[in-house]
Amino acid sequence: MIKITFPDGAVRSYDKGVTPFEVARSIAEGLSKKVLAANVNGLVTDANHPIEGDAFLQLLTWNDTAGKSTFWHSSAHLMAEAVESIFPGVKFWVGPAVENGFYYDMDLGDRKMSEEDLLSLEKKMNELAKKNSAFIRKKISKTDAIQYFSEKGDEYKLDLLEGLQDGEITFYTQGDFTDLCRGPHIPNTSFIKAIKLTSIAGAYWKGSEKNKMLTRVYGVTFPSQKELDEYLTMLEEAKKRDHRKLGKELGIYTMDDDVGPGLPLWLPNGTIIIEELEKLAKETEQAAGYKRVVTPHIAKESMYLTSGHLPYYADSMFPPMEMDGEKYYLKAMNCPHHHKIFDAEPKSYKDLPFRIAEYGTCYRYEQSGELFGLMRVRCLHMNDAHIYCSREQFFEEFRAVNEMYLKYFQIFGIEKYVMRLSLHDPAKLGQKYVNEPALWIETEAMVRKVLIDTGTPFIEVQDEAAFYGPKIDVQIWSTIGREFTLATNQVDFNSGLKFKLSYTNSSNESEVPLIIHRAPLGTHERFIGFLLEHYAGRFPLWLSPLQVKVLPISDKFLPYAKQVEQALLESGIRVEIDDRNEKIGKKIRDTELSRTPFMLVVGEKEMQENSVSVRRQGLGDQGMQSFETFKNQIRDEIQSRKG
Amino acid sequence: MIKITFPDGAVRSYDKGVTPFEVARSIAEGLSKKVLAANVNGLVTDANHPIEGDAFLQLLTWNDTAGKSTFWHSSAHLMAEAVESIFPGVKFWVGPAVENGFYYDMDLGDRKMSEEDLLSLEKKMNELAKKNSAFIRKKISKTDAIQYFSEKGDEYKLDLLEGLQDGEITFYTQGDFTDLCRGPHIPNTSFIKAIKLTSIAGAYWKGSEKNKMLTRVYGVTFPSQKELDEYLTMLEEAKKRDHRKLGKELGIYTMDDDVGPGLPLWLPNGTIIIEELEKLAKETEQAAGYKRVVTPHIAKESMYLTSGHLPYYADSMFPPMEMDGEKYYLKAMNCPHHHKIFDAEPKSYKDLPFRIAEYGTCYRYEQSGELFGLMRVRCLHMNDAHIYCSREQFFEEFRAVNEMYLKYFQIFGIEKYVMRLSLHDPAKLGQKYVNEPALWIETEAMVRKVLIDTGTPFIEVQDEAAFYGPKIDVQIWSTIGREFTLATNQVDFNSGLKFKLSYTNSSNESEVPLIIHRAPLGTHERFIGFLLEHYAGRFPLWLSPLQVKVLPISDKFLPYAKQVEQALLESGIRVEIDDRNEKIGKKIRDTELSRTPFMLVVGEKEMQENSVSVRRQGLGDQGMQSFETFKNQIRDEIQSRKG
């Protein structure tokens, strides 16, 4: 008998050689039908792979990222099988799963693949999927593998084989198709119920333009037609909500060749949103006992040698500036500067927890090909803070940080989110992970307890922690169901030692503080990019660059419109008048299009009664109200950050 | 007869060859006794130098920077005369006026100068000053000059002579002392009524450590003993108010070797002040119709080639970062980024004036030896904005900017200030100044009119404008009478052309906007440094990092103290409790020392009556008040930014 430990900590006994699939069936028949693969001791394997000793086991389904990847990787094999039946003699390079689906690179010889071919391929794949062919794994010697692909005449697979060691080579076969592959794969093709091949592109072999151009076919598959339909609708909607398109239309940001790629310039409307987000963060952090600091954007090389960012992280940093015989770097993170602030004045246990926050601007080098609108940039305005605390204070501090995340999700109407808790691997202590076994166990347990106690949805990932402690990556979904990685939240036992930080505890001894790194709103860049899609540019009242537009029916009512405008301005409301010489119908239509939350139509009756006719974006005519009532209501609504 | 034009625009006729001194006497006998030198057509000359043609004339007195410089330069000659009489055979290098006085570098051979020698020198200088010796200017040929200093055996002056052209060499003699000097000088030594030699230092000849170390003697002189006394008192007070000392004591900022020199890290208390200043600026600018923007801290070389900062300003910029085959620079000013924002969307006359503001952080290279606390730094948080307007709008826009300066002076209790208006020189159009003669005359006149109309004290300086337009440098004095240069305010006709900025005017033609560069609060660094001295660390209530300290008489009243604290926190007031187990007398003394504006003592009576006993910093006991009354009063006082 062997012992199987599950993610929730439960332990059960099974016969040696039991498969994850069998384990699933022992729990529930329904579960076994959903298992795509399994995480066994941190390695993703086939669901039918026997487990030979005591093990940690996580059953992977469509809801797990690794489950989805396996599904899509198997779909790439299915597509290859279909391609081979329609384009006999095709040669294959590699076919991985990617963020939203999969692709396969292939050499079609003199033949070309057209959009129409994609439809035939989809049809063929559907046929093959229904055959319910198992994905069969087979170990094979290097000699036999070379012989197989030599006979097939696929020099690309032979090239891959060159880099592999004898003894580690496996083939996977489903139906009539066999591929060199390390796996894992889903149990059989019938799991794949809905298929969409999305595009054809050219891709140089091994990414080098000196090599032959191969054909790359992209696709995406799902376990049901419903999910494919939803995905296609989401894509359609995402196109309309593209943050680059909306960012331009709404005057949020611009890019300029003379400034440089990945360096957004924030226009007045974008800056209003930035300042509202900062205001929210400052209020929230102040209420939570944070103090604020301001640090320079550069520091000497020595600081990053101490922190360990240099040399290991050098590729992600901007190149140095050489000055006075020293190298200066643009900061890629705020932590080292904050550690210096902790260290600037002596600390005792009475000063802890010491929480310091800064909307720090960091610079990171990204390949120019990787840059993408506000989502992948080189300049990052980060909602950063560091909490220095004792071990006794840690649980409460981490809980409070988690609460803050949840509070923000509520404010922004983020209904779907998952915390991805990355843990260490005890076998790698002292190498991949700082060698503090007790602290790892203690803090991982505390972090887990916070997530469970607060009912926060989370998944655990083995062996993906940071060097210095467990971390949480926050995944959120926009209203149209697209996933974004928002922020991370990390525990750090190591930087305190590296920077020789200390405080005097109540027994008058020197201790090193624990550090929590947290950035719930992530960066302005990514978060505003997300919000543009999330709200389709229709920002809630409190965030909207323009909150109210006053529409006088004719010039005669301009003085009254100005009176209304002035009173709103004095209440801190962002308001403008549409003083164009246009019909009121056109003014209303144009204001609808500009996505302004409130329109106030003013004419004879409104002026006489000191009132306004209110139209609300998306809701239409709300009738006439006394101006005073309207003003108080809108002020309250802005203050509450609702709507 | 020749025509003399005065700074106020008045024109008078005089005989050819009239001296500034004679002109002064023609106006008022009293004035002639104060004239130290004169600005004739932009050149500072001796008061007895004949004027040979029509000229602009500004009579320079102790109240003019150039008058003061002349006074101190003449004092350096007087000191040299005294040194020569006490240390015969001394050789002299150079003796310029500096910011607060003058120095002279000398070679004393084997002799040393002591602090006691300074007293003898002062005595000797006073004796010599009373002799009323005139400073006599004499043109001399290079041969004769070389002969004079060869005979005297002063190889330093011979070295200076090497670099001079025959025909431009002049000697100045007062009493028994003759120096090689281009002048100008004050009329005679009797103007110098009070003398203080302040220090002796070593200085390498020509600043190179390979050369001989010379003796540098510093001094300062005044036209009356009273002014010297005031100066010494001011120095004494300035030492107590040293912003570096107060900055550390009050937790305002810190410097760190690993971050780098000239790069302050703002501690929580300093950050509160920064954020209050930014809040003031944002409110003020919003009310004045500015929009806010946010721009990156870097840009490509091409932008600074367009702006003209490269290559001319390269020495003041940080060295470039080379990336993707491009050079990126840290921004040393925000203007080019703002121009790009103006240009991001098409503009019509309806969009003008377009006013964009940013607390932009710039980086400038200063020699490490020049760095000084917050006063001379490499990282500058600048209260920047640019106004793009038409020629018709210019006067009103410039007036509004000037109003904003005056409003700020009032808020910060800055009672003494002078705007230094720098004008162009028509002879240098197309070289030192952009060749737009009409625009120069027009805008200079408008700027002058704004200053006159608003009763703003100002002085005019010829030939010191920026390349692209007239500028105003703002000089302010702290409460102890020390002068600071706060900010500049510039007109710019050139950048619009360089950046190809344009708007469509009401006749549907393309026009280039005028640009106003303005930064009334200067930089956080310099302004907070100034405020520390100005307030001696006793910040007014609205700026104070901590506003209220609650002092419970004993632990029994801690719950009530917490209730008071909570209510104040909810009103946005910065408050803490002194919960130490100390006698109330000690708590009061300690809080006095920490410079907190309000102390609230709470005991039995206060708790019973829901009241507080108020002590105000500097004013002492204010008696008992209902807590509600206190809370409303302090909130109003904070909001009004008074006190």
PDB file of N, CA, C and O in Angstrom, chain A residues 43-63:
ATOM      1  N   LEU A  43       5.099  16.932 -10.685  1.00  0.00           N
ATOM      2  CA  LEU A  43       5.275  16.659 -12.115  1.00  0.00           C
ATOM      3  C   LEU A  43       3.924  16.344 -12.749  1.00  0.00           C
ATOM      4  O   LEU A  43       3.150  15.543 -12.215  1.00  0.00           O
ATOM      5  N   VAL A  44       3.631  16.975 -13.882  1.00  0.00           N
ATOM      6  CA  VAL A  44       2.364  16.685 -14.545  1.00  0.00           C
ATOM      7  C   VAL A  44       2.538  15.411 -15.376  1.00  0.00           C
ATOM      8  O   VAL A  44       3.458  15.304 -16.187  1.00  0.00           O
ATOM      9  N   THR A  45       1.647  14.425 -15.152  1.00  0.00           N
ATOM     10  CA  THR A  45       1.768  13.129 -15.840  1.00  0.00           C
ATOM     11  C   THR A  45       0.412  12.723 -16.416  1.00  0.00           C
ATOM     12  O   THR A  45      -0.609  13.338 -16.122  1.00  0.00           O
ATOM     13  N   ASP A  46       0.438  11.651 -17.225  1.00  0.00           N
ATOM     14  CA  ASP A  46      -0.808  11.093 -17.764  1.00  0.00           C
ATOM     15  C   ASP A  46      -1.679  10.601 -16.609  1.00  0.00           C
ATOM     16  O   ASP A  46      -1.171  10.141 -15.580  1.00  0.00           O
ATOM     17  N   ALA A  47      -2.982  10.635 -16.842  1.00  0.00           N
ATOM     18  CA  ALA A  47      -3.923  10.196 -15.811  1.00  0.00           C
ATOM     19  C   ALA A  47      -3.831   8.684 -15.594  1.00  0.00           C
ATOM     20  O   ALA A  47      -4.232   8.172 -14.560  1.00  0.00           O
ATOM     21  N   ASN A  48      -3.276   7.971 -16.582  1.00  0.00           N
ATOM     22  CA  ASN A  48      -3.177   6.515 -16.420  1.00  0.00           C
ATOM     23  C   ASN A  48      -1.756   6.061 -16.086  1.00  0.00           C
ATOM     24  O   ASN A  48      -1.401   4.909 -16.272  1.00  0.00           O
ATOM     25  N   HIS A  49      -0.950   6.982 -15.602  1.00  0.00           N
ATOM     26  CA  HIS A  49       0.429   6.640 -15.252  1.00  0.00           C
ATOM     27  C   HIS A  49       0.459   6.076 -13.827  1.00  0.00           C
ATOM     28  O   HIS A  49      -0.013   6.708 -12.895  1.00  0.00           O
ATOM     29  N   PRO A  50       1.006   4.868 -13.646  1.00  0.00           N
ATOM     30  CA  PRO A  50       0.975   4.270 -12.305  1.00  0.00           C
ATOM     31  C   PRO A  50       1.818   5.046 -11.291  1.00  0.00           C
ATOM     32  O   PRO A  50       2.885   5.554 -11.638  1.00  0.00           O
ATOM     33  N   ILE A  51       1.308   5.108 -10.067  1.00  0.00           N
ATOM     34  CA  ILE A  51       2.053   5.768  -8.987  1.00  0.00           C
ATOM     35  C   ILE A  51       2.711   4.673  -8.156  1.00  0.00           C
ATOM     36  O   ILE A  51       2.033   3.784  -7.634  1.00  0.00           O
ATOM     37  N   GLU A  52       4.041   4.764  -8.021  1.00  0.00           N
ATOM     38  CA  GLU A  52       4.759   3.614  -7.457  1.00  0.00           C
ATOM     39  C   GLU A  52       5.135   3.783  -5.985  1.00  0.00           C
ATOM     40  O   GLU A  52       5.636   2.846  -5.361  1.00  0.00           O
ATOM     41  N   GLY A  53       4.936   4.958  -5.417  1.00  0.00           N
ATOM     42  CA  GLY A  53       5.309   5.128  -3.990  1.00  0.00           C
ATOM     43  C   GLY A  53       4.425   6.191  -3.364  1.00  0.00           C
ATOM     44  O   GLY A  53       3.541   6.767  -4.010  1.00  0.00           O
ATOM     45  N   ASP A  54       4.672   6.500  -2.083  1.00  0.00           N
ATOM     46  CA  ASP A  54       3.921   7.573  -1.418  1.00  0.00           C
ATOM     47  C   ASP A  54       4.041   8.841  -2.260  1.00  0.00           C
ATOM     48  O   ASP A  54       5.121   9.148  -2.767  1.00  0.00           O
ATOM     49  N   ALA A  55       2.944   9.573  -2.383  1.00  0.00           N
ATOM     50  CA  ALA A  55       3.007  10.735  -3.280  1.00  0.00           C
ATOM     51  C   ALA A  55       1.979  11.801  -2.917  1.00  0.00           C
ATOM     52  O   ALA A  55       0.955  11.525  -2.293  1.00  0.00           O
ATOM     53  N   PHE A  56       2.323  13.063  -3.335  1.00  0.00           N
ATOM     54  CA  PHE A  56       1.336  14.131  -3.345  1.00  0.00           C
ATOM     55  C   PHE A  56       0.605  13.998  -4.682  1.00  0.00           C
ATOM     56  O   PHE A  56       1.235  13.821  -5.723  1.00  0.00           O
ATOM     57  N   LEU A  57      -0.719  14.112  -4.679  1.00  0.00           N
ATOM     58  CA  LEU A  57      -1.469  13.983  -5.928  1.00  0.00           C
ATOM     59  C   LEU A  57      -2.515  15.074  -6.068  1.00  0.00           C
ATOM     60  O   LEU A  57      -3.335  15.283  -5.170  1.00  0.00           O
ATOM     61  N   GLN A  58      -2.449  15.766  -7.216  1.00  0.00           N
ATOM     62  CA  GLN A  58      -3.506  16.732  -7.540  1.00  0.00           C
ATOM     63  C   GLN A  58      -4.112  16.289  -8.870  1.00  0.00           C
ATOM     64  O   GLN A  58      -3.391  16.162  -9.871  1.00  0.00           O
ATOM     65  N   LEU A  59      -5.407  16.011  -8.882  1.00  0.00           N
ATOM     66  CA  LEU A  59      -6.069  15.598 -10.122  1.00  0.00           C
ATOM     67  C   LEU A  59      -6.350  16.852 -10.947  1.00  0.00           C
ATOM     68  O   LEU A  59      -6.888  17.822 -10.430  1.00  0.00           O
ATOM     69  N   LEU A  60      -5.950  16.827 -12.222  1.00  0.00           N
ATOM     70  CA  LEU A  60      -6.070  18.048 -13.038  1.00  0.00           C
ATOM     71  C   LEU A  60      -7.252  17.935 -13.982  1.00  0.00           C
ATOM     72  O   LEU A  60      -7.369  16.949 -14.731  1.00  0.00           O
ATOM     73  N   THR A  61      -8.118  18.953 -13.967  1.00  0.00           N
ATOM     74  CA  THR A  61      -9.269  18.981 -14.873  1.00  0.00           C
ATOM     75  C   THR A  61      -9.178  20.234 -15.744  1.00  0.00           C
ATOM     76  O   THR A  61      -8.195  20.983 -15.693  1.00  0.00           O
ATOM     77  N   TRP A  62     -10.200  20.457 -16.509  1.00  0.00           N
ATOM     78  CA  TRP A  62     -10.280  21.637 -17.387  1.00  0.00           C
ATOM     79  C   TRP A  62     -10.141  22.933 -16.581  1.00  0.00           C
ATOM     80  O   TRP A  62      -9.715  23.963 -17.107  1.00  0.00           O
ATOM     81  N   ASN A  63     -10.469  22.882 -15.322  1.00  0.00           N
ATOM     82  CA  ASN A  63     -10.396  24.093 -14.505  1.00  0.00           C
ATOM     83  C   ASN A  63      -8.984  24.431 -14.039  1.00  0.00           C
ATOM     84  O   ASN A  63      -8.770  25.478 -13.443  1.00  0.00           O
TER      85      ASN A  63
END
